Short mmCIF file of C-alpha atoms in Angstrom, two decimals:
data_model
loop_
_atom_site.label_atom_id
_atom_site.label_comp_id
_atom_site.label_asym_id
_atom_site.label_seq_id
_atom_site.Cartn_x
_atom_site.Cartn_y
_atom_site.Cartn_z
CA ARG A 1 0.00 0.00 0.00
CA LEU A 2 1.37 3.37 -0.99
CA GLY A 3 1.22 5.63 2.06
CA ALA A 4 2.65 8.84 3.39
CA ALA A 5 5.22 10.99 1.65
CA PRO A 6 8.82 10.07 2.34
CA PRO A 7 10.79 12.30 4.69
CA LEU A 8 13.21 14.65 2.98
CA LEU A 9 15.93 12.70 4.84
CA HIS A 10 17.60 15.67 6.49
CA LEU A 11 18.81 13.61 9.41
CA ARG A 12 22.47 14.01 8.61
CA SER A 13 24.65 16.14 6.37
CA ARG A 14 27.97 14.47 5.79
CA PRO A 15 30.94 16.72 6.58
CA SER A 16 33.65 17.20 4.02
CA ALA A 17 36.28 14.48 4.12
CA MET A 18 38.99 17.00 3.20
CA PRO A 19 39.26 20.78 3.65
CA ALA A 20 37.65 22.66 0.80
CA GLU A 21 39.72 24.87 -1.47
CA PRO A 22 39.34 28.60 -0.70
CA ALA A 23 36.51 30.14 -2.70
CA ALA A 24 36.78 33.17 -4.93
CA ALA A 25 37.06 36.52 -3.20
CA HIS A 26 33.59 37.70 -4.22
CA ALA A 27 31.99 34.57 -2.68
CA ALA A 28 34.03 34.45 0.55
CA GLU A 29 31.39 36.16 2.70
CA LYS A 30 28.43 34.21 1.36
CA PRO A 31 26.66 31.80 3.73
CA PRO A 32 27.17 28.08 3.08
CA LEU A 33 24.87 26.51 0.51
CA THR A 34 21.97 24.42 1.76
CA SER A 35 19.43 22.16 0.09
CA ASP A 36 16.49 24.43 1.02
CA TYR A 37 16.07 25.59 -2.58
CA LEU A 38 15.67 22.12 -4.08
CA ASP A 39 13.68 20.99 -1.05
CA CYS A 40 10.95 23.41 -2.15
CA ALA A 41 10.67 21.59 -5.48
CA GLN A 42 10.49 18.24 -3.66
CA LEU A 43 7.78 19.53 -1.31
CA ARG A 44 5.69 20.77 -4.20
CA PHE A 45 6.13 17.44 -5.98
CA SER A 46 5.07 15.51 -2.88
CA LEU A 47 1.97 17.69 -2.52
CA GLY A 48 1.00 16.83 -6.09
CA CYS A 49 1.56 13.11 -5.55
CA THR A 50 -1.75 11.26 -5.21
CA THR A 51 -0.32 8.64 -2.85
CA VAL A 52 0.64 11.11 -0.12
CA ALA A 53 -1.81 10.66 2.73
CA ASP A 54 -1.15 13.60 5.08
CA LYS A 55 -0.39 16.72 3.05
CA ALA A 56 -1.13 19.37 5.68
CA PRO A 57 2.37 19.38 7.30
CA LEU A 58 4.01 19.44 3.87
CA LYS A 59 1.85 22.35 2.75
CA ALA A 60 2.66 24.30 5.91
CA GLN A 61 6.36 23.63 5.44
CA LEU A 62 6.28 24.74 1.80
CA LEU A 63 4.31 27.92 2.54
CA LYS A 64 6.78 28.78 5.28
CA GLN A 65 9.70 28.42 2.86
CA ILE A 66 7.86 30.49 0.22
CA GLU A 67 7.17 33.30 2.68
CA GLU A 68 10.66 33.31 4.18
CA LYS A 69 12.33 33.37 0.77
CA GLU A 70 9.73 35.75 -0.75
CA MET A 71 9.14 33.38 -3.69
CA ALA A 72 6.28 35.21 -5.45
CA PRO A 73 6.71 33.62 -8.93
CA PHE A 74 7.12 30.16 -7.42
CA TYR A 75 4.06 30.65 -5.20
CA ARG A 76 1.98 31.70 -8.19
CA ALA A 77 3.15 28.68 -10.23
CA THR A 78 2.56 26.34 -7.28
CA CYS A 79 -1.02 27.54 -6.83
CA GLU A 80 -1.69 26.95 -10.54
CA ALA A 81 -0.05 23.50 -10.54
CA LEU A 82 -1.76 22.22 -7.38
CA GLY A 83 -5.12 23.96 -7.84
CA TRP A 84 -4.75 26.11 -4.74
CA GLU A 85 -6.54 29.41 -4.32
CA ALA A 86 -3.80 32.02 -4.04
CA ASP A 87 -3.74 34.24 -0.98
CA ALA A 88 -4.02 37.67 -2.62
CA ALA A 89 -2.58 39.51 0.39
CA LEU A 90 0.40 37.18 0.65
CA LEU A 91 1.05 37.33 -3.09
CA ALA A 92 0.93 41.14 -3.10
CA LYS A 93 3.33 41.24 -0.14
CA LEU A 94 5.79 38.89 -1.85
CA GLU A 95 5.63 40.77 -5.16
CA ALA A 96 6.26 44.10 -3.41
CA ALA A 97 9.26 42.62 -1.59
CA ASN A 98 10.58 41.18 -4.88
CA ALA A 99 10.25 44.54 -6.67
CA THR A 100 12.10 46.33 -3.86
CA GLU A 101 14.94 43.79 -3.80
CA LEU A 102 15.28 43.75 -7.59
CA ALA A 103 15.54 47.54 -7.64
CA ARG A 104 18.25 47.42 -4.98
CA LEU A 105 20.21 44.74 -6.86
CA SER A 106 19.92 46.64 -10.15
CA ASP A 107 21.21 49.79 -8.44
CA ALA A 108 24.12 47.80 -7.01
CA ILE A 109 25.06 46.59 -10.51
CA LYS A 110 24.84 50.13 -11.87
CA THR A 111 27.02 51.47 -9.05
CA ALA A 112 29.59 48.73 -9.60
CA GLU A 113 29.73 49.45 -13.34
CA GLU A 114 30.27 53.17 -12.69
CA SER A 115 32.85 53.12 -9.94
CA GLU A 116 34.18 49.61 -9.22
CA GLY A 117 36.16 46.83 -10.88
CA GLU A 118 35.21 43.70 -12.80
CA SER A 119 35.17 41.52 -9.71
CA GLU A 120 32.64 43.76 -7.97
CA ILE A 121 30.50 43.91 -11.13
CA CYS A 122 30.46 40.10 -11.33
CA SER A 123 29.54 39.85 -7.65
CA ALA A 124 26.63 42.26 -8.10
CA MET A 125 25.40 40.44 -11.21
CA LEU A 126 25.66 37.07 -9.46
CA ALA A 127 23.65 38.37 -6.49
CA LYS A 128 20.84 39.38 -8.83
CA ALA A 129 20.95 36.04 -10.69
CA GLU A 130 20.81 34.08 -7.42
CA PHE A 131 17.88 36.19 -6.21
CA LEU A 132 15.91 35.56 -9.41
CA MET A 133 16.72 31.88 -9.09
CA ARG A 134 15.62 31.81 -5.45
CA ILE A 135 12.19 33.32 -6.09
CA GLY A 136 11.48 31.00 -9.06
CA GLU A 137 11.96 33.29 -12.09
CA ARG A 138 13.36 30.59 -14.37
CA ALA A 139 13.90 32.49 -17.64
CA LYS A 140 15.22 35.68 -16.04
CA ALA A 141 17.51 33.75 -13.69
CA LEU A 142 18.93 31.70 -16.56
CA ALA A 143 19.59 34.85 -18.61
CA ALA A 144 21.25 36.54 -15.61
CA LEU A 145 23.46 33.48 -14.98
CA GLU A 146 24.52 33.42 -18.64
CA GLU A 147 25.38 37.12 -18.50
CA THR A 148 27.37 36.65 -15.29
CA TYR A 149 29.19 33.63 -16.75
CA ALA A 150 30.28 35.69 -19.78
CA LYS A 151 31.98 38.22 -17.49
CA THR A 152 33.50 35.69 -15.07
CA VAL A 153 37.17 34.72 -15.30
CA GLY A 154 38.88 31.75 -13.66
CA LEU A 155 37.94 28.08 -13.74
CA GLY A 156 36.76 27.92 -10.13
CA PRO A 157 34.17 30.72 -10.30
CA LYS A 158 32.97 29.49 -13.71
CA LEU A 159 32.47 25.96 -12.35
CA ASP A 160 30.55 27.39 -9.39
CA LEU A 161 28.27 29.21 -11.81
CA LEU A 162 27.67 26.03 -13.79
CA LEU A 163 26.80 24.15 -10.59
CA THR A 164 24.35 26.94 -9.73
CA LYS A 165 22.88 26.62 -13.21
CA LEU A 166 22.55 22.86 -12.66
CA ARG A 167 20.54 23.46 -9.49
CA LEU A 168 18.24 25.75 -11.48
CA ALA A 169 17.84 23.09 -14.20
CA LEU A 170 17.13 20.35 -11.66
CA PHE A 171 14.68 22.57 -9.79
CA PHE A 172 12.60 22.99 -12.96
CA ASP A 173 13.29 19.43 -14.19
CA ASP A 174 14.85 20.69 -17.44
CA LYS A 175 16.72 17.61 -18.62
CA LYS A 176 18.20 19.16 -21.76
CA LEU A 177 19.59 22.13 -19.86
CA THR A 178 20.94 19.76 -17.21
CA ALA A 179 22.71 17.55 -19.79
CA ASP A 180 24.17 20.55 -21.65
CA THR A 181 25.41 22.16 -18.42
CA ILE A 182 27.02 18.92 -17.23
CA ASP A 183 28.88 18.67 -20.56
CA ALA A 184 30.04 22.28 -20.21
CA ALA A 185 31.27 21.66 -16.66
CA LYS A 186 33.15 18.52 -17.74
CA GLY A 187 34.83 20.57 -20.46
CA LEU A 188 36.08 23.04 -17.87
CA LEU A 189 37.25 20.27 -15.56
CA ASP A 190 39.34 18.85 -18.40
CA GLN A 191 41.28 22.13 -18.29
CA GLY A 192 41.80 21.86 -14.53
CA GLY A 193 39.73 22.25 -11.39
CA ASP A 194 39.92 21.21 -7.76
CA TRP A 195 38.82 17.86 -6.31
CA GLU A 196 35.85 19.32 -4.40
CA ARG A 197 34.09 20.74 -7.47
CA ARG A 198 34.92 17.61 -9.44
CA ASN A 199 33.33 15.39 -6.78
CA ARG A 200 30.30 17.65 -6.41
CA LEU A 201 29.74 17.47 -10.16
CA LYS A 202 29.76 13.66 -9.94
CA VAL A 203 26.81 13.81 -7.55
CA TYR A 204 24.93 16.25 -9.79
CA GLU A 205 25.52 14.00 -12.78
CA ALA A 206 24.44 10.93 -10.79
CA VAL A 207 21.15 12.59 -9.85
CA PHE A 208 20.61 13.44 -13.51
CA HIS A 209 21.27 9.81 -14.50
CA ILE A 210 18.78 8.65 -11.87
CA SER A 211 16.14 10.91 -13.40
CA THR A 212 16.82 9.37 -16.83
CA ARG A 213 16.91 5.76 -15.51
CA SER A 214 20.63 5.24 -16.18
CA PHE A 215 21.06 3.47 -12.87
CA LYS A 216 24.41 1.84 -13.71
CA LYS A 217 26.04 5.19 -14.52
CA ALA A 218 24.45 6.74 -11.44
CA ALA A 219 25.67 3.94 -9.17
CA ASP A 220 29.25 4.23 -10.44
CA LEU A 221 29.31 8.00 -9.83
CA LEU A 222 27.67 7.75 -6.42
CA LEU A 223 30.05 5.04 -5.24
CA ASP A 224 33.00 7.18 -6.36
CA SER A 225 31.66 10.00 -4.16
CA VAL A 226 30.84 8.04 -1.00
CA ALA A 227 34.02 8.98 0.86
CA THR A 228 34.13 12.58 -0.39
CA PHE A 229 30.49 13.67 -0.47
CA THR A 230 30.10 17.44 -0.07
CA ALA A 231 27.13 18.28 -2.34
CA THR A 232 24.77 19.01 0.58
CA GLU A 233 23.26 21.89 -1.41
CA LEU A 234 21.78 19.28 -3.75
CA ILE A 235 20.70 16.42 -1.48
CA SER A 236 21.27 15.41 2.14
CA TYR A 237 23.71 12.63 2.94
CA ASN A 238 20.87 10.28 3.89
CA THR A 239 19.24 10.82 0.50
CA PHE A 240 22.63 10.28 -1.12
CA VAL A 241 22.94 6.92 0.66
CA LEU A 242 19.37 5.98 -0.35
CA TYR A 243 20.22 6.63 -4.01
CA THR A 244 23.56 4.83 -3.72
CA VAL A 245 22.08 1.66 -2.24
CA THR A 246 18.99 1.46 -4.46
CA THR A 247 20.92 1.99 -7.70
CA SER A 248 23.75 -0.35 -6.65
CA LEU A 249 21.33 -3.21 -5.97
CA LEU A 250 20.38 -3.27 -9.64
CA SER A 251 23.85 -2.53 -10.99
CA LEU A 252 26.49 -4.42 -9.02
CA PRO A 253 27.33 -8.14 -8.88
CA ARG A 254 27.17 -9.72 -5.42
CA ALA A 255 30.93 -9.54 -4.79
CA ASP A 256 31.07 -5.81 -5.54
CA LEU A 257 27.88 -5.18 -3.59
CA LYS A 258 29.55 -6.67 -0.51
CA SER A 259 32.81 -4.75 -0.78
CA LYS A 260 31.52 -1.40 -2.03
CA VAL A 261 28.17 -1.05 -0.27
CA ILE A 262 27.51 -3.52 2.56
CA ASP A 263 30.98 -3.13 4.13
CA ALA A 264 31.37 0.60 3.39
CA PRO A 265 31.64 2.43 6.76
CA GLU A 266 30.33 5.69 5.25
CA ILE A 267 27.11 3.90 4.28
CA LEU A 268 26.83 1.81 7.43
CA GLN A 269 26.85 4.88 9.69
CA VAL A 270 23.49 6.11 8.32
CA LEU A 271 21.95 2.93 6.88
CA GLY A 272 19.81 2.35 9.96
CA GLU A 273 18.42 5.90 9.83
CA ILE A 274 16.68 5.32 6.49
CA PRO A 275 13.48 3.25 6.82
CA HIS A 276 13.53 -0.20 5.17
CA LEU A 277 16.90 0.34 3.43
CA ALA A 278 18.99 -2.00 5.60
CA ASN A 279 16.43 -4.81 5.22
CA LEU A 280 16.32 -4.27 1.46
CA LEU A 281 20.10 -4.46 1.11
CA ASN A 282 20.75 -7.30 3.54
CA GLY A 283 17.63 -9.19 2.54
CA LEU A 284 18.88 -9.55 -1.02
CA TYR A 285 22.50 -10.28 -0.13
CA GLU A 286 21.68 -12.74 2.65
CA CYS A 287 18.89 -14.43 0.63
CA ARG A 288 16.21 -13.48 3.16
CA TYR A 289 13.59 -13.02 0.49
CA ARG A 290 10.57 -12.45 2.74
CA THR A 291 12.44 -9.60 4.43
CA LEU A 292 13.44 -8.27 1.02
CA MET A 293 9.87 -8.22 -0.29
CA GLU A 294 8.54 -6.49 2.82
CA ALA A 295 11.28 -3.85 2.65
CA LEU A 296 10.75 -3.38 -1.08
CA VAL A 297 7.14 -2.30 -0.48
CA GLY A 298 8.30 0.39 1.96
CA ILE A 299 11.13 1.58 -0.27
CA VAL A 300 8.84 1.82 -3.29
CA ASP A 301 6.51 4.07 -1.28
CA SER A 302 9.43 6.43 -0.67
CA LEU A 303 10.72 6.30 -4.25
CA TYR A 304 7.24 6.96 -5.66
CA ALA A 305 7.14 10.36 -3.96
CA ASP A 306 10.73 11.25 -4.91
CA ARG A 307 11.12 13.74 -7.77
CA TYR A 308 13.93 11.88 -9.49
CA MET A 309 12.77 8.29 -8.92
CA HIS A 310 9.01 8.71 -9.29
CA ALA A 311 8.85 7.92 -13.03
CA HIS A 312 10.96 4.78 -12.54
CA THR A 313 9.22 3.29 -9.49
CA ARG A 314 7.37 0.57 -11.40
CA PHE A 315 10.55 -0.30 -13.28
CA TYR A 316 12.49 -0.57 -10.00
CA TRP A 317 9.71 -2.63 -8.37
CA ARG A 318 9.78 -5.07 -11.29
CA GLU A 319 13.53 -5.32 -11.82
CA LEU A 320 14.40 -5.98 -8.20
CA ARG A 321 11.84 -8.79 -8.05
CA VAL A 322 13.29 -10.31 -11.23
CA LEU A 323 16.74 -10.08 -9.67
CA ALA A 324 15.54 -11.79 -6.49
CA TYR A 325 13.73 -14.58 -8.37
CA ASN A 326 16.77 -15.26 -10.55
CA GLN A 327 19.04 -15.34 -7.51
CA PHE A 328 16.71 -17.76 -5.73
CA LEU A 329 16.40 -20.11 -8.73
CA GLU A 330 20.19 -20.27 -9.21
CA SER A 331 20.33 -22.41 -6.06
CA TYR A 332 17.83 -25.02 -7.29
CA ARG A 333 17.32 -27.26 -10.26
CA SER A 334 13.68 -27.56 -9.23
CA VAL A 335 11.63 -26.31 -6.29
CA SER A 336 8.00 -26.58 -5.30
CA LEU A 337 5.86 -23.56 -6.05
CA ALA A 338 4.54 -23.55 -2.50
CA GLY A 339 8.08 -23.67 -1.04
CA MET A 340 9.21 -20.77 -3.18
CA ALA A 341 6.09 -18.77 -2.30
CA THR A 342 6.78 -19.35 1.41
CA SER A 343 10.36 -18.11 0.99
CA PHE A 344 9.11 -14.86 -0.55
CA GLY A 345 6.18 -14.43 1.81
CA VAL A 346 3.54 -14.45 -0.95
CA SER A 347 0.75 -16.80 -1.98
CA ALA A 348 1.35 -19.61 -4.47
CA ASP A 349 -1.29 -18.14 -6.82
CA PHE A 350 0.40 -14.75 -6.82
CA LEU A 351 3.81 -16.29 -7.46
CA ASP A 352 2.40 -18.46 -10.25
CA LYS A 353 1.02 -15.43 -12.09
CA GLU A 354 4.15 -13.38 -11.44
CA LEU A 355 6.58 -16.03 -12.66
CA SER A 356 4.41 -16.76 -15.70
CA GLY A 357 4.61 -13.14 -16.77
CA PHE A 358 8.37 -12.95 -16.35
CA ILE A 359 8.87 -16.30 -18.14
CA ALA A 360 6.76 -15.10 -21.09
CA ALA A 361 8.84 -11.93 -21.25
CA GLU A 362 12.03 -14.06 -21.21
CA ARG A 363 13.20 -12.48 -17.98
CA LEU A 364 13.40 -15.81 -16.10
CA SER A 365 14.97 -19.05 -17.36
CA CYS A 366 12.57 -21.54 -15.82
CA LYS A 367 9.29 -23.35 -16.43
CA ILE A 368 6.32 -24.19 -14.25
CA ASP A 369 4.90 -27.70 -14.04
CA LYS A 370 1.23 -26.94 -13.37
CA VAL A 371 0.41 -30.58 -12.67
CA ASN A 372 3.03 -31.16 -9.97
CA LEU A 373 3.25 -27.45 -9.00
CA VAL A 374 7.03 -27.40 -9.43
CA VAL A 375 9.27 -24.65 -10.78
CA SER A 376 12.18 -26.07 -12.80
CA SER A 377 15.24 -24.07 -13.77
CA THR A 378 16.09 -24.08 -17.49
CA ARG A 379 19.10 -21.82 -17.48
CA PRO A 380 21.12 -22.11 -20.72
CA ASP A 381 24.84 -22.58 -20.43
CA LYS A 382 26.95 -19.46 -20.66
CA GLN A 383 28.59 -20.34 -23.97
CA SER A 384 25.20 -20.92 -25.62
CA ALA A 385 23.88 -17.64 -24.27
CA GLN A 386 26.88 -15.76 -25.66
CA PHE A 387 26.39 -17.44 -29.05
CA HIS A 388 22.75 -16.40 -29.25
CA SER A 389 23.64 -12.88 -28.15
CA ALA A 390 26.28 -12.64 -30.90
CA ILE A 391 23.75 -13.84 -33.49
CA LYS A 392 21.18 -11.28 -32.33
CA GLN A 393 23.70 -8.42 -32.39
CA GLY A 394 24.88 -9.53 -35.84
CA ASP A 395 21.32 -9.40 -37.18
CA LEU A 396 20.88 -5.88 -35.81
CA LEU A 397 24.14 -4.78 -37.43
CA LEU A 398 23.16 -6.24 -40.81
CA ASN A 399 19.78 -4.50 -40.67
CA ARG A 400 21.45 -1.16 -39.96
CA LEU A 401 23.95 -1.65 -42.79
CA GLN A 402 21.11 -2.43 -45.20
CA LYS A 403 19.28 0.74 -44.17
CA LEU A 404 22.47 2.76 -44.57
CA SER A 405 23.15 1.32 -48.04
CA ARG A 406 19.65 2.29 -49.18
CA VAL A 407 20.20 5.85 -48.01
CA ILE A 408 23.58 6.04 -49.79
CA ASN A 409 22.13 4.61 -53.03
CA VAL A 410 19.37 7.22 -52.99
#
């Protein structure tokens, strides 16, 4: 049963494993970045999720953030998206505060252009861009960031601007802008760049891959960042561990899962703080399939209300069950349907229908004897499987060559 919205997992923010490189002079006095900005997008998403049972606390939390940060454009868009009736007095108050702050920031830019240097001009322009971004003015914030980037010198400040642009793209779920900005940041890192920005970019890229269902790429990047996680402005450390474990379960072989995830001290220190995650991980590795299935239900509830995982929840639900069934059947040449159902904590009828579907889709190498109610493994040998894979890939290549030859002849 899909229930309440998942917590935003703010229980712990992992400290930097190494001292950060000094920031640029114009950013030295800025307060540390937090995940409050992207949390607003997550709160709005949770409020629009039909499976969230108790929305009142989430709504109160979101309205508090909107009022504190004077997010008039975001408030207006949220009311339209969720069908709320806008509070006219609150909206007028926020718009007046926005107009006053924008006038002040514009005057600061003008003053810097008239009497100060390039560094001060960039700082003033960046302050305006960050304000527009904070209140939810997507187009204006993007234009201001582009203008600031054009005037910025130095790899470090430019990379910081690209990371800010990535947060804007992720906030508005703009996948094309996210992909383009990641490519631009990688290009700058090829020219140089410190370890902290490089590792932060890995987390940003991993989150993007999660949103596009590239779980293998995401898992590799997240595992590379486990010991050096500092991107707390994007996600909390608990959320980072949730993503790391869930993507690794589908991506890593058992040996790597043990060494890189189960025995990783950085993961173990918060694993128990995230509901159902320890049972999901250990249930699969230790072949405790009933525990795994129970934990999977809870984890799917959380993933369904997560902005980046929501669209892939059904896929994750299906693929992890296929993985568990395959792992179970590797230990047996044949097993009774009732015995297997007991191991997974489900009914024999449910398991019969489930296995039949996966067998028909060629996801499981087994067959069901309906007379004796026995599941028999029919796994092909590895050499035969590689032969059939080579034949299939060869057919695809020949088809593509034929299509290409027709185009060339025309």
